[in-house]
mmCIF file of the C-alpha atoms, coordinates in Angstrom:
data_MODEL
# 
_entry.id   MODEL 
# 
loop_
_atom_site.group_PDB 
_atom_site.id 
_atom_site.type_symbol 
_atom_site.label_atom_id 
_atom_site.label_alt_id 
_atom_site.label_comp_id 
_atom_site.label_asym_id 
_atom_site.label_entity_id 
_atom_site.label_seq_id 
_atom_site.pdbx_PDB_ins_code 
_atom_site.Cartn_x 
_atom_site.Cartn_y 
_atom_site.Cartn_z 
_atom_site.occupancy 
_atom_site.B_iso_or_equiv 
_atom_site.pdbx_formal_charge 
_atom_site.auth_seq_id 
_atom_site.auth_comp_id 
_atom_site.auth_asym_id 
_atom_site.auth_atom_id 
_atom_site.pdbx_PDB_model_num 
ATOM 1   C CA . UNK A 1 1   ? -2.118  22.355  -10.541 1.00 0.00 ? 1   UNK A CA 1 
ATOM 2   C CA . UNK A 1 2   ? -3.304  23.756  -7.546  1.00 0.00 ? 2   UNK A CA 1 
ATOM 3   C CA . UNK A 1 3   ? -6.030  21.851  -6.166  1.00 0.00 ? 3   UNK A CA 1 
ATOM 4   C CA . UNK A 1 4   ? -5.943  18.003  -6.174  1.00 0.00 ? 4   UNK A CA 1 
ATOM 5   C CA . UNK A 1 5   ? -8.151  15.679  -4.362  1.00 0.00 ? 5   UNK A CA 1 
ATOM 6   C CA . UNK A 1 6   ? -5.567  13.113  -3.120  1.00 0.00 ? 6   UNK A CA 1 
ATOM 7   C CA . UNK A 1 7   ? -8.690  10.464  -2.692  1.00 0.00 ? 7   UNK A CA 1 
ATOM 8   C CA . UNK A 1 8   ? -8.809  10.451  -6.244  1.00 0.00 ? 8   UNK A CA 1 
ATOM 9   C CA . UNK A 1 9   ? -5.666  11.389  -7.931  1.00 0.00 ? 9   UNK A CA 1 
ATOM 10  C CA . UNK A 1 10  ? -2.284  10.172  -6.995  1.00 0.00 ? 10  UNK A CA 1 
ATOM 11  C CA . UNK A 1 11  ? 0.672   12.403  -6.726  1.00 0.00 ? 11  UNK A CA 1 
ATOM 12  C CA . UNK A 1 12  ? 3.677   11.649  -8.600  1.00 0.00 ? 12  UNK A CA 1 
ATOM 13  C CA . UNK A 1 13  ? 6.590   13.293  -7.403  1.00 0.00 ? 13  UNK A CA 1 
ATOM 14  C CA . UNK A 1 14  ? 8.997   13.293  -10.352 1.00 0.00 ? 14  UNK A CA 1 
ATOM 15  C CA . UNK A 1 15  ? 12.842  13.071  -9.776  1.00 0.00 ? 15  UNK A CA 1 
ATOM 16  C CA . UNK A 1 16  ? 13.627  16.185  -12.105 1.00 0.00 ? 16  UNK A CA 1 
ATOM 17  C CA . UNK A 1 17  ? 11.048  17.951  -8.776  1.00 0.00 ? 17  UNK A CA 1 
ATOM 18  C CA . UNK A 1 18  ? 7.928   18.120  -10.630 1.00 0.00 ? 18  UNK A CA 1 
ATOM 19  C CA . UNK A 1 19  ? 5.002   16.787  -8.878  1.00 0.00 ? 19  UNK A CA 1 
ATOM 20  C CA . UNK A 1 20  ? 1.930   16.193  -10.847 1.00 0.00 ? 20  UNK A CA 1 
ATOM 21  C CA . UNK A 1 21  ? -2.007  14.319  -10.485 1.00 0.00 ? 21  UNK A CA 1 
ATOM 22  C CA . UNK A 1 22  ? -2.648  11.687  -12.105 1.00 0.00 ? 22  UNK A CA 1 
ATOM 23  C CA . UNK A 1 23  ? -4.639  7.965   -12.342 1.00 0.00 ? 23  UNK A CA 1 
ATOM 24  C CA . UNK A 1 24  ? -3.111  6.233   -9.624  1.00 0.00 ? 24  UNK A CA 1 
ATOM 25  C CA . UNK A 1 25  ? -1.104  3.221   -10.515 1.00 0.00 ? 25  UNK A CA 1 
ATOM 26  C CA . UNK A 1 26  ? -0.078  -0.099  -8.776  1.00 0.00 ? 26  UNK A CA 1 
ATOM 27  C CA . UNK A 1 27  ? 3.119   -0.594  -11.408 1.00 0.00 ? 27  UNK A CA 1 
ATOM 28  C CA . UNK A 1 28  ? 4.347   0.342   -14.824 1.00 0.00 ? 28  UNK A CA 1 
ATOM 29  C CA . UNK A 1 29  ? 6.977   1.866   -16.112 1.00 0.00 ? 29  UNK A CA 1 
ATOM 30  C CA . UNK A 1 30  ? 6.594   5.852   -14.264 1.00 0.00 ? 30  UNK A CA 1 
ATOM 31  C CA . UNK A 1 31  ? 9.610   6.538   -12.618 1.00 0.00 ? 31  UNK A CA 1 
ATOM 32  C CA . UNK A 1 32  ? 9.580   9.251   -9.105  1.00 0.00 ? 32  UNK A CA 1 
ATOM 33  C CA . UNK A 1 33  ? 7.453   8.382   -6.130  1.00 0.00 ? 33  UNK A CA 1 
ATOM 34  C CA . UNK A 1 34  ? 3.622   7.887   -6.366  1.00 0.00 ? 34  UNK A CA 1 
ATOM 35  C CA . UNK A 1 35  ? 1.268   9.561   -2.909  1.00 0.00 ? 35  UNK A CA 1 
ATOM 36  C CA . UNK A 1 36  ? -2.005  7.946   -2.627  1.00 0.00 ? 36  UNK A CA 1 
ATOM 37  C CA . UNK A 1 37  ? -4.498  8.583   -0.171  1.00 0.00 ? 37  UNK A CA 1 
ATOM 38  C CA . UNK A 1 38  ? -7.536  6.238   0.047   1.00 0.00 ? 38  UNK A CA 1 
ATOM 39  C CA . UNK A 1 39  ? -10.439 5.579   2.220   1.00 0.00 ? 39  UNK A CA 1 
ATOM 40  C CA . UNK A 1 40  ? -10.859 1.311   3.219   1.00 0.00 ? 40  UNK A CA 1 
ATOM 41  C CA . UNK A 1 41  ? -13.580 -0.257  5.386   1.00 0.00 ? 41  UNK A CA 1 
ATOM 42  C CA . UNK A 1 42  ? -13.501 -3.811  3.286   1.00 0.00 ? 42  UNK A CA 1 
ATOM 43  C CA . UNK A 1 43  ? -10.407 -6.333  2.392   1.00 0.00 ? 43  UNK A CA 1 
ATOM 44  C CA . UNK A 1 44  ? -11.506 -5.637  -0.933  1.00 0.00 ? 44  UNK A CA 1 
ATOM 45  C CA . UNK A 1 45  ? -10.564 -2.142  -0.418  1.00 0.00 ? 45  UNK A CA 1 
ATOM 46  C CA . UNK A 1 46  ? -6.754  -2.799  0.507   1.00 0.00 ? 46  UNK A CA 1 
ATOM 47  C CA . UNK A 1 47  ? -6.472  -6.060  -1.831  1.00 0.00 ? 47  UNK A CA 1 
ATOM 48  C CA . UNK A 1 48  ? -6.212  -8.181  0.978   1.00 0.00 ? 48  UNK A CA 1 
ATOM 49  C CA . UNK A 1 49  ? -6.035  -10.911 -1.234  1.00 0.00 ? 49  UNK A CA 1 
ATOM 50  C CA . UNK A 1 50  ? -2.729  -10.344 -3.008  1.00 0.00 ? 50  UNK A CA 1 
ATOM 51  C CA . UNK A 1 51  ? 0.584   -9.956  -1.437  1.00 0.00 ? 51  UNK A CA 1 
ATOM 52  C CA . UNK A 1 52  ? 2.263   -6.680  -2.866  1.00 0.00 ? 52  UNK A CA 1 
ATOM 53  C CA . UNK A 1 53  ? 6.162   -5.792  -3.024  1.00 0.00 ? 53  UNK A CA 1 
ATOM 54  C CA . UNK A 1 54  ? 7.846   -2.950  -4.534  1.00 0.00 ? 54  UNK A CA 1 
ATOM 55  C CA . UNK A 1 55  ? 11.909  -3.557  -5.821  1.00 0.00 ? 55  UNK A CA 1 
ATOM 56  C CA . UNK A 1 56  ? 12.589  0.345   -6.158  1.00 0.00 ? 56  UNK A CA 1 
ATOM 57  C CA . UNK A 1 57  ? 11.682  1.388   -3.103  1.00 0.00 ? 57  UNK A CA 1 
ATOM 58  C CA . UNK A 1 58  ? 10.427  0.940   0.504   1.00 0.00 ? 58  UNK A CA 1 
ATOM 59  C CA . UNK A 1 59  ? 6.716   2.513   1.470   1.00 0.00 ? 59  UNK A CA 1 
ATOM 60  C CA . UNK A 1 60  ? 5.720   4.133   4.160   1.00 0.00 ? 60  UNK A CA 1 
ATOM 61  C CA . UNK A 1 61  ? 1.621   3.608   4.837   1.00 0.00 ? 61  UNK A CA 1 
ATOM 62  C CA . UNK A 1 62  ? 0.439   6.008   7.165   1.00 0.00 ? 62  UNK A CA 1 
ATOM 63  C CA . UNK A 1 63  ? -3.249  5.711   8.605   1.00 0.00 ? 63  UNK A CA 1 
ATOM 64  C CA . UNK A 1 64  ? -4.807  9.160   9.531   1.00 0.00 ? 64  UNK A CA 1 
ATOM 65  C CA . UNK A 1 65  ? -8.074  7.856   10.998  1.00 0.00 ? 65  UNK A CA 1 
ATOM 66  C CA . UNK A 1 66  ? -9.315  4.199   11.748  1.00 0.00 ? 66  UNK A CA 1 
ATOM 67  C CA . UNK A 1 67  ? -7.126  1.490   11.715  1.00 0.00 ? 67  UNK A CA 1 
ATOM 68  C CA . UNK A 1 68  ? -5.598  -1.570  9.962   1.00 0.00 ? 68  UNK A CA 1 
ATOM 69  C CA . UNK A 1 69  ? -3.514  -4.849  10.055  1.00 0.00 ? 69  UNK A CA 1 
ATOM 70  C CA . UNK A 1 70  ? 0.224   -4.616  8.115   1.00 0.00 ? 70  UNK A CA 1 
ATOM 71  C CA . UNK A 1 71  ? 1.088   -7.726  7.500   1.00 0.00 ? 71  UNK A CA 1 
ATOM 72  C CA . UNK A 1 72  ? 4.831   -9.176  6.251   1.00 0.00 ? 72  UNK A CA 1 
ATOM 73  C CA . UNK A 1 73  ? 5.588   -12.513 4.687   1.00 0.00 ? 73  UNK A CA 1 
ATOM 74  C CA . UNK A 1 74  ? 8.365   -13.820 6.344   1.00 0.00 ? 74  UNK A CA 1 
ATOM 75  C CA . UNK A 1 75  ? 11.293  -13.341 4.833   1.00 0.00 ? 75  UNK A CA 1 
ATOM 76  C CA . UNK A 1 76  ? 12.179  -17.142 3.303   1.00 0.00 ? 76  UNK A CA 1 
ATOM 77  C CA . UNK A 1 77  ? 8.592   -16.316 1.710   1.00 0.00 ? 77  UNK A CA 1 
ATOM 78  C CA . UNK A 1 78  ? 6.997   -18.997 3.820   1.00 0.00 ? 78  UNK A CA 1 
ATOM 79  C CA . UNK A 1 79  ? 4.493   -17.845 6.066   1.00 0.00 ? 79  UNK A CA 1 
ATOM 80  C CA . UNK A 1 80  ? 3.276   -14.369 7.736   1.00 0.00 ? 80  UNK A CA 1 
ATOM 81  C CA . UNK A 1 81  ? 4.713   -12.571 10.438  1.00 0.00 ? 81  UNK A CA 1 
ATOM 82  C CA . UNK A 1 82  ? 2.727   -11.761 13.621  1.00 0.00 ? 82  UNK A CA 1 
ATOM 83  C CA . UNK A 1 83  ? 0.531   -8.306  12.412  1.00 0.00 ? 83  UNK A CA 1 
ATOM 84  C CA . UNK A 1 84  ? 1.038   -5.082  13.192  1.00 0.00 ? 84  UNK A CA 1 
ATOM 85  C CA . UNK A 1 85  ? -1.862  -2.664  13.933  1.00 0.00 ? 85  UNK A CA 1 
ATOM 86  C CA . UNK A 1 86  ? -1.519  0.500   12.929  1.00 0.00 ? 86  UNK A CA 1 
ATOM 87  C CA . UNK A 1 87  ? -4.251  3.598   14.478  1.00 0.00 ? 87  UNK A CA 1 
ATOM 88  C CA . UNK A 1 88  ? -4.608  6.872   13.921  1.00 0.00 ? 88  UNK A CA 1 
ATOM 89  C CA . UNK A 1 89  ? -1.507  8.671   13.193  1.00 0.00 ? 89  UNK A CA 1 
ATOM 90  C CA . UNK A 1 90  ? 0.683   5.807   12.825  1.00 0.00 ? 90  UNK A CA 1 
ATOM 91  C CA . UNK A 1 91  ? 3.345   4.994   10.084  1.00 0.00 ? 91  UNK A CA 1 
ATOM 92  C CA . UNK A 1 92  ? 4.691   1.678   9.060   1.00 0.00 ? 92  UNK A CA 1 
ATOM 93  C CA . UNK A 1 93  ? 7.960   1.923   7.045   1.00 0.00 ? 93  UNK A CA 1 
ATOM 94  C CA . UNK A 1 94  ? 7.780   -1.555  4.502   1.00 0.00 ? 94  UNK A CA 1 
ATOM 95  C CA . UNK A 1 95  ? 11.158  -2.410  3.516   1.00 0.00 ? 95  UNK A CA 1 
ATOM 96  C CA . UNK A 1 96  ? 12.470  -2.527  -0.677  1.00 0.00 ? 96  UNK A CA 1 
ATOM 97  C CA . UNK A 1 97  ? 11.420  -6.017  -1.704  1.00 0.00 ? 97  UNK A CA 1 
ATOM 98  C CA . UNK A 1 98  ? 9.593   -7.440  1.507   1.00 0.00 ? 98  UNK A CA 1 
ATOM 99  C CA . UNK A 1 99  ? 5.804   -8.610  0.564   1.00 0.00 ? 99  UNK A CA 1 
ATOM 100 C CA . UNK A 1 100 ? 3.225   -7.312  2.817   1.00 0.00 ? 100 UNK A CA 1 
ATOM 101 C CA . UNK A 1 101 ? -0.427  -6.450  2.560   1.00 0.00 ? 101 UNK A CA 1 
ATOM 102 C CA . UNK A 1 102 ? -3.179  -4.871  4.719   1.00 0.00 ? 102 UNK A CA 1 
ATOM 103 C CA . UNK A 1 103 ? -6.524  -5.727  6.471   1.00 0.00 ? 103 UNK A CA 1 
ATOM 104 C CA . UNK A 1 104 ? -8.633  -3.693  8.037   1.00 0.00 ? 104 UNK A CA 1 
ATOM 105 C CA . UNK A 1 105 ? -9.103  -3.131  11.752  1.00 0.00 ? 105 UNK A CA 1 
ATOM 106 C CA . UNK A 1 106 ? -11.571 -0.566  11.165  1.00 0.00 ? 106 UNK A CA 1 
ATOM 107 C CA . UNK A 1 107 ? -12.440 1.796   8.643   1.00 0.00 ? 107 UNK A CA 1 
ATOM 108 C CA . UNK A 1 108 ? -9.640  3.648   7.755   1.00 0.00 ? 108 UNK A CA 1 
ATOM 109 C CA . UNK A 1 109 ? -8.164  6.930   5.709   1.00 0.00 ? 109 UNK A CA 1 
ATOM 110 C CA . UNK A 1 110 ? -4.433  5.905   4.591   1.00 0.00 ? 110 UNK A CA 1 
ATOM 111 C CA . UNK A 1 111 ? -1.547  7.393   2.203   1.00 0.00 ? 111 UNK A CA 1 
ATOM 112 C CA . UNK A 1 112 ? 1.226   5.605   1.225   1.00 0.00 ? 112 UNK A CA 1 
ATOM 113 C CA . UNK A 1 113 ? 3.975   6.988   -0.615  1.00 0.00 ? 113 UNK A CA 1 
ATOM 114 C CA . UNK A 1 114 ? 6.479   4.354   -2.622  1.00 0.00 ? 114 UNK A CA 1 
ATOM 115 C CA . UNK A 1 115 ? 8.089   3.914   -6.055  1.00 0.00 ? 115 UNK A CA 1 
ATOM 116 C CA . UNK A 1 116 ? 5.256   2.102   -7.967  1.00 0.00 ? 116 UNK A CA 1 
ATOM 117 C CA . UNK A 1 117 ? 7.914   0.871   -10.821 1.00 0.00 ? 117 UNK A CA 1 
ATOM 118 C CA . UNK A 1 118 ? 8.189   -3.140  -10.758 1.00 0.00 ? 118 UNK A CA 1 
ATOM 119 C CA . UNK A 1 119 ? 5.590   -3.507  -8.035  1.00 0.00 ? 119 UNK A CA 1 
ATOM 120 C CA . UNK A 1 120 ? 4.686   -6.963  -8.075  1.00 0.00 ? 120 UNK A CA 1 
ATOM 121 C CA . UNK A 1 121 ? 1.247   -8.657  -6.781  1.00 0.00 ? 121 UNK A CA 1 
ATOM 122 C CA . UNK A 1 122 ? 0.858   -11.767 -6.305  1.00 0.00 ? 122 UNK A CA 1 
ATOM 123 C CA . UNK A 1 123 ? -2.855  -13.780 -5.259  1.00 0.00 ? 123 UNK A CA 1 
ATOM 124 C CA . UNK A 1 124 ? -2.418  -14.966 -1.293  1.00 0.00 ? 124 UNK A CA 1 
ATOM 125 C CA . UNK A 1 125 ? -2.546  -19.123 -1.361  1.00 0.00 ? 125 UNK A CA 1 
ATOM 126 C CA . UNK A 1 126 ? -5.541  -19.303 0.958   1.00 0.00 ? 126 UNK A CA 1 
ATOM 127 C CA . UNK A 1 127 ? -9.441  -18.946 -0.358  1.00 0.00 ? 127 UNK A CA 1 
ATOM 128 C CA . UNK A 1 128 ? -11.201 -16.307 0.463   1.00 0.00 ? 128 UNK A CA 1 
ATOM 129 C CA . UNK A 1 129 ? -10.065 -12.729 1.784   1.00 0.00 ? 129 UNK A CA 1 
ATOM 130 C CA . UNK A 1 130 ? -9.537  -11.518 5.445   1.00 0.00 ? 130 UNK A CA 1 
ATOM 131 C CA . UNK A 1 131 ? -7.564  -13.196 8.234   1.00 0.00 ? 131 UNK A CA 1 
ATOM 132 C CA . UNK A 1 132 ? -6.533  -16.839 7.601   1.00 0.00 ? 132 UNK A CA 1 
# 
């Protein structure tokens, strides 16, 4: 491998040190770390529908241009915390097991690196996608 396109392949960063492209994937059974880069201007385009949370790990999102809203669940599961915007060269470190999920500010070019093994998704209560 020596050229990848990380728009449309993810990296999976085995724990043996192999690093290989591949379909991206929100869960499963892969074990190592999955890098995804993606491009978002819609909700639809960061899920903003479903809550996400990933057991193995914590992620790190980090937004290279543009900008979006990370947003936690509280942590009795009960509510959302107060959003964070991230811009341009920012990084957001999401804890092992917290549920979060992104909107967009603006339009946006993000990677996020995380375990993808046991990520869970779950639909957000309220109809219809976007800011509640």
């Amino acid at each position: 491998m020596t050229h990848v396109d990380p728009f449309e392949h993810a990296l999976r960063l085995a724990d043996d040190g192999r690093i290989d492209a591949g379909e991206r994937r929100m869960g499963g059974a892969s074990s190592g770390w999955q890098v995804a880069a993606f491009h978002a201007e819609t909700d639809a385009d960061l899920h903003a529908d479903h809550w996400e949370m990933h057991p193995e790990s914590d992620e790190v999102v980090c937004v290279w241009t543009g900008a979006v809203r990370m947003i936690l669940r509280v942590a009795d599961g009960v509510g959302e915390e107060p959003p964070v915007v991230l811009r341009s060269g920012a990084a957001f470190v999401v804890p092992r097991g917290r549920w979060h999920r992104l909107e967009p500010e603006a339009p946006a070019d993000l990677m996020s690196i995380a375990r993808r093994s046991g990520t869970r998704l779950e639909r957000r209560a309220e109809t219809g996608w976007g800011r509640a």
